CSV table of C-alpha atoms (C1' of nucleotides) in Angstrom, one decimal:
chain,number,residue,atom,x,y,z
A,1,MET,CA,3.3,44.9,18.1
A,2,THR,CA,5.8,45.1,15.3
A,3,SER,CA,5.1,41.8,13.5
A,4,ASN,CA,2.3,40.9,11.1
A,5,PRO,CA,-0.8,40.2,13.2
A,6,ILE,CA,-1.9,37.3,11.0
A,7,LYS,CA,1.5,35.7,11.1
A,8,ASN,CA,1.6,36.3,14.8
A,9,SER,CA,-1.7,34.6,15.5
A,10,VAL,CA,-0.6,31.6,13.4
A,11,SER,CA,2.8,31.1,15.1
A,12,ASN,CA,3.7,29.7,18.5
A,13,SER,CA,2.1,26.3,18.7
A,14,THR,CA,3.8,25.6,22.0
A,15,ASN,CA,2.0,28.6,23.5
A,16,SER,CA,0.3,27.5,26.7
A,17,THR,CA,-2.2,30.3,26.7
A,18,LYS,CA,-5.2,29.1,24.6
A,19,SER,CA,-4.9,31.5,21.7
A,20,ASN,CA,-4.5,28.9,19.0
A,21,TYR,CA,-7.4,29.9,16.8
A,22,HIS,CA,-5.6,30.3,13.5
A,23,HIS,CA,-7.8,32.2,11.1
A,24,GLY,CA,-4.9,32.1,8.7
A,25,ASP,CA,-3.5,29.9,6.0
A,26,LEU,CA,-4.2,26.6,7.8
A,27,HIS,CA,-5.3,25.0,4.6
A,28,GLN,CA,-1.9,25.6,3.0
A,29,GLN,CA,0.0,24.8,6.2
A,30,LEU,CA,-1.8,21.4,6.4
A,31,LEU,CA,-1.0,20.6,2.8
A,32,ASN,CA,2.7,21.6,3.1
A,33,LYS,CA,3.3,19.8,6.4
A,34,ALA,CA,1.4,16.7,5.2
A,35,THR,CA,3.5,16.5,2.0
A,36,LEU,CA,6.6,16.8,4.1
A,37,MET,CA,5.5,14.2,6.6
A,38,ILE,CA,4.6,11.8,3.8
A,39,GLU,CA,8.0,12.1,2.2
A,40,GLU,CA,9.5,11.5,5.7
A,41,GLY,CA,7.4,8.7,7.0
A,42,GLY,CA,5.5,7.3,4.1
A,43,ILE,CA,1.8,7.4,3.3
A,44,GLU,CA,1.0,4.9,6.1
A,45,GLY,CA,3.0,7.1,8.5
A,46,LEU,CA,0.8,10.1,8.0
A,47,SER,CA,-2.0,10.4,10.5
A,48,LEU,CA,-4.3,13.4,10.7
A,49,ARG,CA,-3.8,13.6,14.4
A,50,LYS,CA,0.0,13.8,14.2
A,51,LEU,CA,-0.3,16.3,11.4
A,52,ALA,CA,-2.7,18.5,13.5
A,53,THR,CA,-0.3,18.3,16.4
A,54,ARG,CA,2.6,19.4,14.3
A,55,VAL,CA,0.8,22.3,12.7
A,56,GLY,CA,-0.4,23.2,16.2
A,57,VAL,CA,-4.1,22.7,16.0
A,58,SER,CA,-6.5,20.2,17.5
A,59,ARG,CA,-7.0,16.8,16.0
A,60,THR,CA,-10.1,17.5,14.0
A,61,ALA,CA,-9.2,21.0,12.7
A,62,SER,CA,-8.3,19.6,9.2
A,63,TYR,CA,-11.9,18.5,8.7
A,64,HIS,CA,-12.8,22.1,7.8
A,65,TYR,CA,-10.6,22.0,4.8
A,66,PHE,CA,-10.6,18.3,3.8
A,67,LYS,CA,-13.6,16.1,3.8
A,68,ASP,CA,-11.6,13.2,5.1
A,69,LYS,CA,-8.1,11.7,4.9
A,70,ASN,CA,-8.6,10.6,1.3
A,71,ASP,CA,-9.5,14.1,0.3
A,72,LEU,CA,-6.2,15.4,1.8
A,73,LEU,CA,-4.2,12.7,0.0
A,74,CYS,CA,-5.9,13.6,-3.3
A,75,ALA,CA,-4.9,17.3,-2.7
A,76,ILE,CA,-1.3,16.3,-2.1
A,77,ALA,CA,-1.3,14.1,-5.2
A,78,GLU,CA,-2.8,17.0,-7.1
A,79,ASN,CA,0.2,19.2,-6.2
A,80,GLY,CA,2.4,16.3,-7.2
A,81,TYR,CA,1.0,16.2,-10.7
A,82,LYS,CA,1.4,19.9,-11.1
A,83,LEU,CA,5.0,19.6,-10.0
A,84,ARG,CA,5.5,16.7,-12.4
A,85,ILE,CA,4.1,18.5,-15.4
A,86,LYS,CA,6.1,21.6,-14.6
A,87,THR,CA,9.4,19.8,-14.4
A,88,ALA,CA,8.6,17.6,-17.4
A,89,LEU,CA,7.7,20.5,-19.6
A,90,MET,CA,10.8,22.3,-18.4
A,91,ASN,CA,13.1,19.4,-19.3
A,92,LEU,CA,11.5,18.1,-22.5
A,93,ASN,CA,9.9,21.0,-24.3
A,94,ASN,CA,13.2,22.2,-25.5
A,95,ASP,CA,13.3,22.7,-29.3
A,96,SER,CA,17.1,22.2,-29.4
A,97,LEU,CA,16.6,18.6,-28.2
A,98,SER,CA,16.5,15.8,-30.9
A,99,ALA,CA,13.8,13.2,-30.6
A,100,ARG,CA,16.5,10.8,-29.4
A,101,GLU,CA,17.7,13.1,-26.7
A,102,GLN,CA,14.1,13.8,-25.7
A,103,PHE,CA,13.3,10.1,-25.3
A,104,HIS,CA,16.5,9.6,-23.3
A,105,PHE,CA,15.7,12.5,-21.1
A,106,PHE,CA,12.1,11.3,-20.6
A,107,VAL,CA,13.0,7.9,-19.4
A,108,HIS,CA,15.7,9.0,-17.0
A,109,ASP,CA,13.8,12.0,-15.8
A,110,TYR,CA,10.7,9.9,-15.1
A,111,VAL,CA,12.5,7.4,-13.0
A,112,ARG,CA,14.5,10.1,-11.3
A,113,PHE,CA,11.3,12.0,-10.4
A,114,ALA,CA,9.9,8.8,-8.9
A,115,TYR,CA,13.0,8.1,-7.0
A,116,GLU,CA,13.5,11.6,-5.6
A,117,ASN,CA,9.8,11.8,-4.6
A,118,GLN,CA,9.2,8.2,-3.6
A,119,GLU,CA,6.2,8.6,-1.4
A,120,LEU,CA,4.6,11.4,-3.5
A,121,TYR,CA,5.0,9.2,-6.5
A,122,GLU,CA,3.4,6.2,-4.7
A,123,LEU,CA,0.5,8.5,-3.9
A,124,MET,CA,0.2,9.9,-7.4
A,125,PHE,CA,0.3,6.6,-9.2
A,126,GLY,CA,-0.6,4.1,-6.5
A,127,ARG,CA,-3.5,2.1,-5.3
A,128,ALA,CA,-4.4,4.3,-2.3
A,129,ILE,CA,-6.1,6.8,-4.6
A,130,TRP,CA,-6.9,5.0,-7.8
A,131,LYS,CA,-7.9,1.5,-6.8
A,132,GLN,CA,-11.4,2.1,-5.4
A,133,GLN,CA,-12.5,5.3,-7.3
A,134,ASN,CA,-11.1,7.4,-4.5
A,135,SER,CA,-9.8,10.1,-6.8
A,136,THR,CA,-11.4,13.6,-6.6
A,137,GLN,CA,-12.5,15.4,-9.8
A,138,ALA,CA,-9.8,18.0,-9.2
A,139,LEU,CA,-7.2,15.3,-9.1
A,140,ARG,CA,-8.4,13.7,-12.3
A,141,ASP,CA,-8.4,17.0,-14.1
A,142,VAL,CA,-4.7,17.4,-13.4
A,143,ALA,CA,-3.7,13.7,-13.8
A,144,TYR,CA,-5.2,12.9,-17.2
A,145,PRO,CA,-3.4,15.7,-19.2
A,146,CYS,CA,-0.2,14.2,-17.7
A,147,PHE,CA,-0.7,11.0,-19.7
A,148,GLN,CA,-2.0,12.9,-22.7
A,149,TYR,CA,1.3,14.6,-22.7
A,150,GLN,CA,3.1,11.3,-22.7
A,151,LEU,CA,1.0,10.3,-25.7
A,152,GLU,CA,2.0,13.4,-27.6
A,153,LEU,CA,5.6,12.6,-26.9
A,154,THR,CA,5.2,9.1,-28.2
A,155,LYS,CA,3.6,10.3,-31.3
A,156,ASN,CA,6.6,12.6,-31.8
A,157,TRP,CA,9.1,9.8,-31.3
A,158,GLN,CA,7.2,7.7,-33.9
A,159,GLN,CA,7.1,10.5,-36.4
A,160,ASN,CA,10.8,11.0,-36.0
A,161,GLY,CA,11.5,7.4,-36.7
A,162,LEU,CA,12.9,6.8,-33.3
A,163,ILE,CA,10.5,4.0,-32.3
A,164,LYS,CA,8.3,1.6,-34.4
A,165,SER,CA,5.8,3.6,-36.4
A,166,ASP,CA,3.8,0.6,-37.6
A,167,GLU,CA,2.4,0.2,-34.1
A,168,ASN,CA,-0.7,1.8,-32.5
A,169,THR,CA,0.5,5.0,-30.8
A,170,LEU,CA,-1.7,4.6,-27.8
A,171,ARG,CA,-0.6,1.1,-27.2
A,172,LEU,CA,3.1,2.1,-27.5
A,173,ALA,CA,2.6,5.0,-25.1
A,174,GLN,CA,1.0,2.6,-22.6
A,175,VAL,CA,3.9,0.1,-23.0
A,176,ILE,CA,6.5,2.8,-22.5
A,177,TRP,CA,4.6,4.2,-19.5
A,178,GLY,CA,4.3,0.7,-18.1
A,179,THR,CA,8.0,0.2,-18.5
A,180,VAL,CA,9.2,3.4,-16.8
A,181,HIS,CA,6.5,2.9,-14.1
A,182,GLY,CA,7.5,-0.7,-13.5
A,183,ILE,CA,11.2,0.2,-13.3
A,184,ALA,CA,10.4,3.0,-10.9
A,185,LYS,CA,8.2,0.9,-8.7
A,186,LEU,CA,10.6,-2.1,-8.5
A,187,LEU,CA,13.3,0.5,-7.6
A,188,ILE,CA,11.5,2.5,-4.9
A,189,ASP,CA,9.7,-0.5,-3.4
A,190,GLY,CA,13.1,-2.1,-2.8
A,191,ILE,CA,12.6,-5.1,-5.1
A,192,TYR,CA,15.5,-4.6,-7.4
A,193,THR,CA,18.5,-6.1,-5.7
A,194,HIS,CA,21.1,-3.7,-7.2
A,195,THR,CA,19.6,-0.3,-7.0
A,196,SER,CA,22.8,1.5,-8.1
A,197,GLN,CA,22.4,0.3,-11.6
A,198,VAL,CA,19.0,1.8,-12.4
A,199,GLU,CA,20.6,4.2,-14.9
A,200,GLU,CA,21.9,1.2,-16.8
A,201,ILE,CA,18.5,-0.5,-16.7
A,202,CYS,CA,17.0,2.7,-18.1
A,203,ASP,CA,19.6,2.7,-20.9
A,204,SER,CA,18.8,-0.9,-21.7
A,205,ALA,CA,15.1,0.0,-21.9
A,206,ILE,CA,16.0,2.9,-24.3
A,207,ALA,CA,18.1,0.6,-26.4
A,208,LEU,CA,15.3,-2.0,-26.6
A,209,PHE,CA,12.7,0.5,-27.6
A,210,THR,CA,14.8,2.5,-30.1
A,211,ASN,CA,16.6,-0.5,-31.5
A,212,MET,CA,20.0,1.2,-31.3
A,213,ALA,CA,23.3,-0.3,-30.5
A,214,PRO,CA,24.1,0.0,-26.7
A,215,SER,CA,27.1,2.3,-27.5
A,216,ASP,CA,24.7,4.8,-29.1
A,217,VAL,CA,22.5,5.0,-26.1
A,218,VAL,CA,24.6,6.8,-23.5
A,219,LEU,CA,24.5,10.4,-24.4
A,220,LYS,CA,27.2,12.9,-23.5
A,221,VAL,CA,24.7,15.0,-21.7
A,222,ASP,CA,25.2,15.6,-18.0
A,223,LEU,CA,21.9,14.8,-16.2
A,224,ASP,CA,23.0,16.2,-12.9
A,225,SER,CA,21.4,19.6,-12.2
B,1,MET,CA,-19.2,-39.7,19.3
B,2,THR,CA,-19.1,-40.7,15.7
B,3,SER,CA,-17.0,-37.8,14.3
B,4,ASN,CA,-13.3,-37.2,14.5
B,5,PRO,CA,-12.6,-35.7,18.0
B,6,ILE,CA,-10.0,-33.3,16.6
B,7,LYS,CA,-12.2,-32.1,13.8
B,8,ASN,CA,-15.0,-31.8,16.3
B,9,SER,CA,-13.1,-29.6,18.6
B,10,VAL,CA,-12.2,-27.4,15.7
B,11,SER,CA,-15.6,-26.9,14.4
B,12,ASN,CA,-18.6,-24.8,15.5
B,13,SER,CA,-17.3,-21.3,16.0
B,14,THR,CA,-20.8,-20.1,16.8
B,15,ASN,CA,-21.0,-22.6,19.7
B,16,SER,CA,-22.2,-20.8,22.8
B,17,THR,CA,-20.5,-23.3,25.1
B,18,LYS,CA,-16.9,-22.3,25.6
B,19,SER,CA,-15.2,-25.3,23.9
B,20,ASN,CA,-13.3,-23.2,21.3
B,21,TYR,CA,-9.9,-24.4,22.1
B,22,HIS,CA,-8.7,-25.6,18.8
B,23,HIS,CA,-5.6,-27.8,19.1
B,24,GLY,CA,-5.9,-28.5,15.4
B,25,ASP,CA,-4.7,-26.9,12.2
B,26,LEU,CA,-5.3,-23.3,13.3
B,27,HIS,CA,-2.0,-22.2,11.6
B,28,GLN,CA,-3.2,-23.5,8.2
B,29,GLN,CA,-6.7,-22.2,8.8
B,30,LEU,CA,-5.5,-18.7,9.6
B,31,LEU,CA,-3.3,-18.7,6.4
B,32,ASN,CA,-6.1,-19.9,4.2
B,33,LYS,CA,-8.7,-17.6,5.6
B,34,ALA,CA,-6.3,-14.6,5.5
B,35,THR,CA,-5.4,-15.3,1.9
B,36,LEU,CA,-9.1,-15.4,1.1
B,37,MET,CA,-9.9,-12.2,3.1
B,38,ILE,CA,-7.0,-10.3,1.4
B,39,GLU,CA,-8.3,-11.2,-2.1
B,40,GLU,CA,-11.7,-10.1,-1.0
B,41,GLY,CA,-11.0,-6.9,0.8
B,42,GLY,CA,-7.5,-5.9,0.0
B,43,ILE,CA,-4.4,-5.9,2.2
B,44,GLU,CA,-5.6,-2.9,4.1
B,45,GLY,CA,-8.9,-4.7,4.7
B,46,LEU,CA,-7.3,-7.5,6.5
B,47,SER,CA,-7.2,-7.2,10.3
B,48,LEU,CA,-6.0,-9.8,12.7
B,49,ARG,CA,-9.1,-9.3,14.8
B,50,LYS,CA,-11.6,-9.8,12.0
B,51,LEU,CA,-9.5,-12.8,10.8
B,52,ALA,CA,-9.6,-14.3,14.3
B,53,THR,CA,-13.4,-13.8,14.6
B,54,ARG,CA,-14.0,-15.5,11.2
B,55,VAL,CA,-11.8,-18.5,12.1
B,56,GLY,CA,-13.6,-18.6,15.4
B,57,VAL,CA,-10.9,-17.9,17.9
B,58,SER,CA,-10.0,-14.9,20.1
B,59,ARG,CA,-8.3,-11.8,18.7
B,60,THR,CA,-4.8,-12.7,19.8
B,61,ALA,CA,-4.8,-16.4,19.0
B,62,SER,CA,-2.8,-15.9,15.8
B,63,TYR,CA,0.2,-14.6,17.8
B,64,HIS,CA,1.1,-18.2,18.7
B,65,TYR,CA,1.7,-18.9,15.0
B,66,PHE,CA,2.8,-15.5,13.6
B,67,LYS,CA,5.1,-13.1,15.3
B,68,ASP,CA,3.0,-10.2,14.2
B,69,LYS,CA,0.9,-9.0,11.3
B,70,ASN,CA,3.9,-8.6,9.0
B,71,ASP,CA,4.9,-12.2,9.7
B,72,LEU,CA,1.5,-13.4,8.6
B,73,LEU,CA,1.6,-11.3,5.4
B,74,CYS,CA,5.1,-12.7,4.6
B,75,ALA,CA,3.7,-16.2,5.0
B,76,ILE,CA,0.8,-15.5,2.6
B,77,ALA,CA,3.2,-13.9,0.1
B,78,GLU,CA,5.4,-17.0,0.4
B,79,ASN,CA,2.6,-19.2,-0.6
B,80,GLY,CA,2.0,-16.8,-3.5
B,81,TYR,CA,5.5,-17.2,-4.8
B,82,LYS,CA,5.2,-21.0,-4.6
B,83,LEU,CA,1.9,-20.8,-6.6
B,84,ARG,CA,3.5,-18.4,-9.1
B,85,ILE,CA,6.5,-20.7,-9.7
B,86,LYS,CA,4.4,-23.7,-10.0
B,87,THR,CA,2.1,-22.2,-12.6
B,88,ALA,CA,5.0,-20.6,-14.5
B,89,LEU,CA,6.9,-23.8,-14.7
B,90,MET,CA,3.8,-25.6,-15.8
B,91,ASN,CA,3.1,-23.2,-18.6
B,92,LEU,CA,6.6,-22.4,-19.8
B,93,ASN,CA,8.8,-25.4,-19.3
B,94,ASN,CA,7.3,-27.1,-22.3
B,95,ASP,CA,9.8,-28.3,-24.8
B,96,SER,CA,7.4,-28.1,-27.6
B,97,LEU,CA,7.2,-24.3,-27.2
B,98,SER,CA,9.4,-22.2,-29.5
B,99,ALA,CA,11.3,-19.3,-27.9
B,100,ARG,CA,8.8,-16.9,-29.5
B,101,GLU,CA,5.8,-18.8,-28.1
B,102,GLN,CA,7.5,-19.0,-24.7
B,103,PHE,CA,8.0,-15.3,-24.6
B,104,HIS,CA,4.5,-14.6,-25.7
B,105,PHE,CA,3.2,-16.9,-23.0
B,106,PHE,CA,5.4,-15.4,-20.4
B,107,VAL,CA,4.2,-11.8,-20.9
B,108,HIS,CA,0.5,-12.7,-21.1
B,109,ASP,CA,0.8,-15.2,-18.2
B,110,TYR,CA,2.6,-12.8,-15.9
B,111,VAL,CA,0.0,-10.0,-16.4
B,112,ARG,CA,-2.9,-12.5,-16.1
B,113,PHE,CA,-1.5,-14.0,-12.9
B,114,ALA,CA,-1.3,-10.5,-11.5
B,115,TYR,CA,-4.8,-9.6,-12.6
B,116,GLU,CA,-6.4,-12.8,-11.3
B,117,ASN,CA,-4.6,-12.5,-7.9
B,118,GLN,CA,-4.5,-8.8,-7.6
B,119,GLU,CA,-4.1,-8.4,-3.8
B,120,LEU,CA,-1.8,-11.4,-3.6
B,121,TYR,CA,0.3,-9.9,-6.3
B,122,GLU,CA,0.4,-6.5,-4.5
B,123,LEU,CA,1.5,-8.3,-1.4
B,124,MET,CA,4.2,-10.4,-3.3
B,125,PHE,CA,5.8,-7.5,-5.2
B,126,GLY,CA,4.6,-4.5,-3.2
B,127,ARG,CA,5.9,-2.0,-0.7
B,128,ALA,CA,4.2,-3.5,2.3
B,129,ILE,CA,6.8,-6.3,2.5
B,130,TRP,CA,9.8,-5.1,0.6
B,131,LYS,CA,10.1,-1.4,1.3
B,132,GLN,CA,11.4,-1.5,4.9
B,133,GLN,CA,13.2,-4.8,5.1
B,134,ASN,CA,10.1,-6.4,6.3
B,135,SER,CA,10.6,-9.7,4.4
B,136,THR,CA,11.3,-12.8,6.4
B,137,GLN,CA,14.2,-15.1,5.4
B,138,ALA,CA,11.7,-17.9,4.3
B,139,LEU,CA,10.0,-15.4,1.9
B,140,ARG,CA,13.3,-14.3,0.4
B,141,ASP,CA,14.4,-17.9,-0.1
B,142,VAL,CA,11.3,-18.4,-2.3
B,143,ALA,CA,11.2,-15.0,-4.0
B,144,TYR,CA,14.8,-14.8,-5.3
B,145,PRO,CA,14.6,-18.0,-7.4
B,146,CYS,CA,11.6,-16.6,-9.0
B,147,PHE,CA,13.6,-13.8,-10.5
B,148,GLN,CA,16.5,-16.1,-11.2
B,149,TYR,CA,14.1,-18.1,-13.3
B,150,GLN,CA,13.1,-15.0,-15.3
B,151,LEU,CA,16.8,-14.4,-15.9
B,152,GLU,CA,17.2,-17.9,-17.3
B,153,LEU,CA,14.3,-17.4,-19.6
B,154,THR,CA,15.8,-14.1,-20.8
B,155,LYS,CA,19.1,-15.8,-21.6
B,156,ASN,CA,17.2,-18.4,-23.6
B,157,TRP,CA,15.4,-15.8,-25.6
B,158,GLN,CA,18.6,-14.1,-26.4
B,159,GLN,CA,20.3,-17.3,-27.4
B,160,ASN,CA,17.4,-18.0,-29.7
B,161,GLY,CA,17.8,-14.6,-31.4
B,162,LEU,CA,14.4,-13.5,-30.2
B,163,ILE,CA,15.6,-10.4,-28.4
B,164,LYS,CA,18.8,-8.3,-28.6
B,165,SER,CA,21.8,-10.5,-27.8
B,166,ASP,CA,24.3,-7.6,-27.7
B,167,GLU,CA,22.8,-6.3,-24.5
B,168,ASN,CA,23.6,-7.4,-20.9
B,169,THR,CA,21.3,-10.2,-20.0
B,170,LEU,CA,20.7,-9.1,-16.5
B,171,ARG,CA,19.7,-5.6,-17.6
B,172,LEU,CA,17.4,-7.0,-20.2
B,173,ALA,CA,15.7,-9.3,-17.7
B,174,GLN,CA,15.3,-6.3,-15.4
B,175,VAL,CA,13.7,-4.2,-18.2
B,176,ILE,CA,11.4,-7.0,-19.2
B,177,TRP,CA,10.4,-7.6,-15.6
B,178,GLY,CA,9.9,-3.9,-15.2
B,179,THR,CA,7.6,-3.7,-18.2
B,180,VAL,CA,5.3,-6.6,-17.2
B,181,HIS,CA,5.3,-5.4,-13.6
B,182,GLY,CA,4.5,-1.9,-14.7
B,183,ILE,CA,1.7,-3.0,-17.0
B,184,ALA,CA,0.3,-5.2,-14.3
B,185,LYS,CA,0.4,-2.5,-11.7
B,186,LEU,CA,-1.1,0.2,-13.9
B,187,LEU,CA,-3.8,-2.3,-14.7
B,188,ILE,CA,-4.7,-3.6,-11.2
B,189,ASP,CA,-4.3,-0.3,-9.5
B,190,GLY,CA,-6.9,1.1,-11.8
B,191,ILE,CA,-4.7,3.6,-13.6
B,192,TYR,CA,-5.1,2.4,-17.2
B,193,THR,CA,-8.3,3.9,-18.5
B,194,HIS,CA,-9.2,1.1,-20.8
B,195,THR,CA,-8.5,-2.1,-19.0
B,196,SER,CA,-10.1,-4.3,-21.6
B,197,GLN,CA,-7.2,-3.7,-24.0
B,198,VAL,CA,-4.4,-5.1,-21.8
B,199,GLU,CA,-4.0,-8.0,-24.1
B,200,GLU,CA,-3.2,-5.6,-26.9
B,201,ILE,CA,-0.8,-3.6,-24.7
B,202,CYS,CA,1.0,-6.9,-23.9
B,203,ASP,CA,1.2,-7.7,-27.6
B,204,SER,CA,2.7,-4.3,-28.3
B,205,ALA,CA,5.3,-4.8,-25.6
B,206,ILE,CA,6.1,-8.2,-27.2
B,207,ALA,CA,6.4,-6.5,-30.6
B,208,LEU,CA,8.7,-3.8,-29.3
B,209,PHE,CA,11.0,-6.3,-27.6
B,210,THR,CA,11.2,-8.8,-30.3
B,211,ASN,CA,11.2,-6.4,-33.2
B,212,MET,CA,8.5,-8.3,-35.1
B,213,ALA,CA,5.8,-6.9,-37.3
B,214,PRO,CA,2.6,-6.6,-35.3
B,215,SER,CA,0.9,-9.2,-37.5
B,216,ASP,CA,3.4,-11.8,-36.4
B,217,VAL,CA,2.8,-11.2,-32.7
B,218,VAL,CA,-0.7,-12.6,-32.2
B,219,LEU,CA,-0.3,-16.3,-32.0
B,220,LYS,CA,-3.0,-18.7,-32.9
B,221,VAL,CA,-2.8,-20.2,-29.4
B,222,ASP,CA,-5.9,-20.1,-27.2
B,223,LEU,CA,-4.8,-18.7,-23.8
B,224,ASP,CA,-8.1,-19.4,-22.1
B,225,SER,CA,-7.9,-22.4,-19.9
C,1,DT,C1',-6.1,-43.0,38.6
C,2,DT,C1',-4.2,-38.8,39.8
C,3,DG,C1',-0.8,-35.0,39.3
C,4,DT,C1',2.2,-32.2,36.5
C,5,DT,C1',3.6,-29.8,32.6
C,6,DA,C1',3.5,-27.1,28.7
C,7,DA,C1',1.3,-25.7,24.6
C,8,DA,C1',-2.9,-23.5,22.9
C,9,DC,C1',-6.0,-20.2,23.5
C,10,DT,C1',-8.5,-16.1,26.1
C,11,DT,C1',-9.1,-11.8,28.6
C,12,DG,C1',-7.7,-7.2,29.9
C,13,DA,C1',-5.4,-3.3,28.9
C,14,DC,C1',-2.9,0.4,26.3
C,15,DG,C1',-2.1,3.7,22.9
C,16,DC,C1',-2.9,4.6,18.4
C,17,DT,C1',-6.1,5.6,14.4
C,18,DG,C1',-10.3,8.2,11.6
C,19,DT,C1',-14.4,10.5,12.2
C,20,DC,C1',-18.9,12.3,13.9
C,21,DA,C1',-21.6,15.5,17.0
C,22,DA,C1',-21.8,19.2,19.9
C,23,DG,C1',-19.6,23.0,22.1
C,24,DT,C1',-16.5,27.2,22.1
C,25,DT,C1',-14.0,31.2,20.3
C,26,DG,C1',-13.4,35.5,18.1
C,27,DA,C1',-13.3,38.5,14.0
C,28,DA,C1',-16.2,41.0,11.2
C,29,DA,C1',-20.6,43.0,9.8
C,30,DG,C1',-25.0,45.3,11.0
D,1,DC,C1',-22.9,46.9,21.1
D,2,DT,C1',-25.0,43.0,19.3
D,3,DT,C1',-25.5,39.4,16.1
D,4,DT,C1',-23.7,36.1,13.1
D,5,DC,C1',-21.0,32.5,11.4
D,6,DA,C1',-16.8,30.4,10.0
D,7,DA,C1',-12.9,28.5,12.5
D,8,DC,C1',-11.4,25.7,15.8
D,9,DT,C1',-11.8,22.5,20.1
D,10,DT,C1',-13.5,18.8,23.1
D,11,DG,C1',-15.8,14.5,23.9
D,12,DA,C1',-16.9,10.3,22.3
D,13,DC,C1',-16.9,5.9,19.6
D,14,DA,C1',-15.4,1.9,17.2
D,15,DG,C1',-11.7,-0.1,15.2
D,16,DC,C1',-6.8,-1.4,15.0
D,17,DG,C1',-2.0,-4.1,16.5
D,18,DT,C1',0.1,-5.8,20.4
D,19,DC,C1',1.8,-7.0,25.2
D,20,DA,C1',1.1,-9.3,29.7
D,21,DA,C1',-1.2,-12.2,32.5
D,22,DG,C1',-4.6,-15.7,33.1
D,23,DT,C1',-7.2,-20.0,31.7
D,24,DT,C1',-8.1,-24.4,29.4
D,25,DT,C1',-6.9,-28.9,28.0
D,26,DA,C1',-4.3,-32.6,25.8
D,27,DA,C1',-0.6,-35.5,26.9
D,28,DC,C1',2.5,-37.7,29.7
D,29,DA,C1',4.5,-39.5,34.3
D,30,DA,C1',3.9,-41.8,38.6
DNA sequence: TTGTTAAACTTGACGCTGTCAAGTTGAAAG
DNA sequence: CTTTCAACTTGACAGCGTCAAGTTTAACAA
């Protein structure tokens, strides 16, 4: 035996001998595979049975780590919020950015995050979790600071004279969130007819909110990473 | 036999004698009952089997009028668009309205329609139908004019100097739609934490787009019907 | 009046789903 | 070496959408 005994016991789901008792990182494996499956086949396409088969365990194995399907979805969304906050802080908490640049980044970055993680975004901000009080406490603890952060940003944009300062900050933040959320949803749900022009739509939104001439809006910053 | 023979054959789903062959308006009955069930228990809560039971027919009876579940959902959404256009035209195509009043009405009316027909709205503008090219031709024929109408309104608001006229009309219309859609979705999906202040959020959106002082925004028009 | 036809509706069956209860496995602790 | 208990499996159930094949019945033709 040269290989790690734990890893060895985990591997080989096609093994015909019945040594499939994991005793390993099944929790994490389920989460990872489920996140992957969701991005591939949508939230509706994820079934606990298919997930179990793909991870190489029996159909009800996941019930030892997640109370039910909703609990698993909440855990996936939770990771999504952590990812979102991490990337947002990385892109926006840069002192060399002007308020204008920061706002521009925020809008484009928000919509891009949603587009690049369509099913994850739907899970994070969609009806499946929030509509009928389905969210777990752990999820709420990660999700709320995410909006609080957006509120902070809005306050900053107001203080820098970028957007109307004679308007309630909370309301403004809600409107701005509504706008980027709405654009993202119309985009990823396939309702906008010309999806290639989303960047332009974002720029128009920025122009409307900041009351700048259209020519001022497009920055010379390369957004491609 | 005093009653209408057709109506008679339709009625009495609890009848123990096996005279449940409808030969009536089952198509319309299915549509009506399904629309009702969706608004009660959500899109996910609607099953063809429960629908059939409630209408008083066998589980597969609906397949004679709708190709599959998706086809039924499209038909319901189609009716939703017709309702939306009817109410929008009724409320907004009033010559006595100023551009400002019309814009104010549009925003509040849009969000209210979504709120009062939550599940129908989700069906009309949600992923279930649009995401994977699931829409029927009949649905598309009703849905597209709905956005065209919003484009016309936007052009009008621009011409009346209410919103920026140096911006591409199509882009502006897409942004405005995105905003009201986003506000509506965050509201009905239960993501906004204080749902009672949606009217204020709408007013803030109006203020942002029209560049008016907040005090100018709230009109003295009673929106309650 | 009787026979035919075709549309309207039903029954049976299949594979899929989430989930509960009860049984099995196997590593680790005594 | 035995006990214990978490980890995992198997069996079962009700529900779902949908297809194929069968039954009912209104309407029309002879």
